[in-house]
Amino acid sequence: MTRADLNQEISRRNKINATEVSVITEALFEVIKDEIAKGNKVTFKGFGTFRTKRRAAKKVQLIKQKQTVDLAEHYIPAFLPSKFF
């Protein structure tokens, strides 16, 4: 399902103007993105939690360059579904 499909479905189910739904979903995704970038969790009870996940530092092989590079510790976005999901 794309973002446009999501907007259409929400609009259809709730009889709300598609433009208004689009503005709301864009704002929702921006808030989630900003909070995750700050290192915070965003939890929707009964759905799940958006959070960051720590990746340890490691050495990686660059096959084309035939060399080993150190990859620093970093964080990636992750979603943990609720038990009820």
Short mmCIF file of C-alpha atoms in Angstrom, two decimals:
data_model
loop_
_atom_site.label_atom_id
_atom_site.label_comp_id
_atom_site.label_asym_id
_atom_site.label_seq_id
_atom_site.Cartn_x
_atom_site.Cartn_y
_atom_site.Cartn_z
CA MET A 1 0.00 0.00 0.00
CA THR A 2 1.41 3.38 -0.97
CA ARG A 3 0.95 6.63 0.89
CA ALA A 4 -1.63 7.71 -1.72
CA ASP A 5 -3.52 4.43 -1.26
CA LEU A 6 -3.48 4.93 2.51
CA ASN A 7 -4.86 8.46 2.13
CA GLN A 8 -7.65 7.26 -0.18
CA GLU A 9 -8.63 4.43 2.16
CA ILE A 10 -8.74 6.68 5.22
CA SER A 11 -10.75 9.25 3.24
CA ARG A 12 -13.21 6.59 2.05
CA ARG A 13 -13.69 4.95 5.46
CA ASN A 14 -14.15 8.18 7.39
CA LYS A 15 -15.82 10.34 4.71
CA ILE A 16 -13.13 13.03 5.06
CA ASN A 17 -11.76 15.14 2.22
CA ALA A 18 -8.71 13.41 0.68
CA THR A 19 -6.69 16.65 0.80
CA GLU A 20 -7.26 16.98 4.55
CA VAL A 21 -6.28 13.34 5.07
CA SER A 22 -3.12 13.89 3.04
CA VAL A 23 -2.10 16.88 5.18
CA ILE A 24 -2.72 14.92 8.38
CA THR A 25 -0.79 11.82 7.27
CA GLU A 26 2.14 13.95 6.07
CA ALA A 27 2.24 15.67 9.47
CA LEU A 28 2.04 12.31 11.25
CA PHE A 29 4.95 10.87 9.26
CA GLU A 30 7.01 14.03 9.84
CA VAL A 31 6.46 13.83 13.62
CA ILE A 32 7.41 10.14 13.67
CA LYS A 33 10.52 10.82 11.56
CA ASP A 34 11.61 13.77 13.73
CA GLU A 35 11.13 11.88 16.99
CA ILE A 36 13.05 8.84 15.76
CA ALA A 37 15.86 11.13 14.54
CA LYS A 38 16.08 12.53 18.09
CA GLY A 39 16.39 8.99 19.46
CA ASN A 40 12.89 8.90 20.94
CA LYS A 41 10.32 6.12 20.63
CA VAL A 42 6.86 6.62 19.11
CA THR A 43 4.34 4.09 20.43
CA PHE A 44 0.83 3.41 19.17
CA LYS A 45 -0.91 1.12 21.66
CA GLY A 46 -2.23 -1.99 19.93
CA PHE A 47 -0.15 -1.29 16.80
CA GLY A 48 3.54 -1.04 17.64
CA THR A 49 6.57 1.12 18.35
CA PHE A 50 8.83 3.05 16.01
CA ARG A 51 12.33 3.36 17.49
CA THR A 52 16.02 3.34 16.66
CA LYS A 53 18.12 0.21 16.78
CA ARG A 54 21.86 0.28 17.54
CA ARG A 55 24.21 -1.38 15.07
CA ALA A 56 27.63 -2.22 16.48
CA ALA A 57 30.86 -1.14 14.80
CA LYS A 58 32.28 -3.75 12.43
CA LYS A 59 34.64 -4.31 9.56
CA VAL A 60 33.14 -4.65 6.08
CA GLN A 61 34.62 -5.82 2.80
CA LEU A 62 34.41 -3.55 -0.24
CA ILE A 63 34.58 -6.23 -2.91
CA LYS A 64 35.16 -3.98 -5.93
CA GLN A 65 37.92 -2.00 -4.20
CA LYS A 66 39.33 -5.17 -2.55
CA GLN A 67 39.74 -3.53 0.83
CA THR A 68 38.39 -3.73 4.37
CA VAL A 69 36.77 -0.66 5.92
CA ASP A 70 35.75 0.05 9.51
CA LEU A 71 32.05 0.83 9.77
CA ALA A 72 31.32 2.95 12.86
CA GLU A 73 28.53 2.23 15.32
CA HIS A 74 25.29 3.69 14.00
CA TYR A 75 21.55 3.65 14.54
CA ILE A 76 18.82 2.58 12.13
CA PRO A 77 15.05 3.10 12.28
CA ALA A 78 13.05 0.05 13.34
CA PHE A 79 9.44 -0.94 13.93
CA LEU A 80 8.44 -3.37 16.68
CA PRO A 81 4.86 -4.61 16.22
CA SER A 82 2.57 -4.89 19.22
CA LYS A 83 1.68 -8.32 20.60
CA PHE A 84 -1.90 -7.61 19.48
CA PHE A 85 -0.91 -6.72 15.91
#
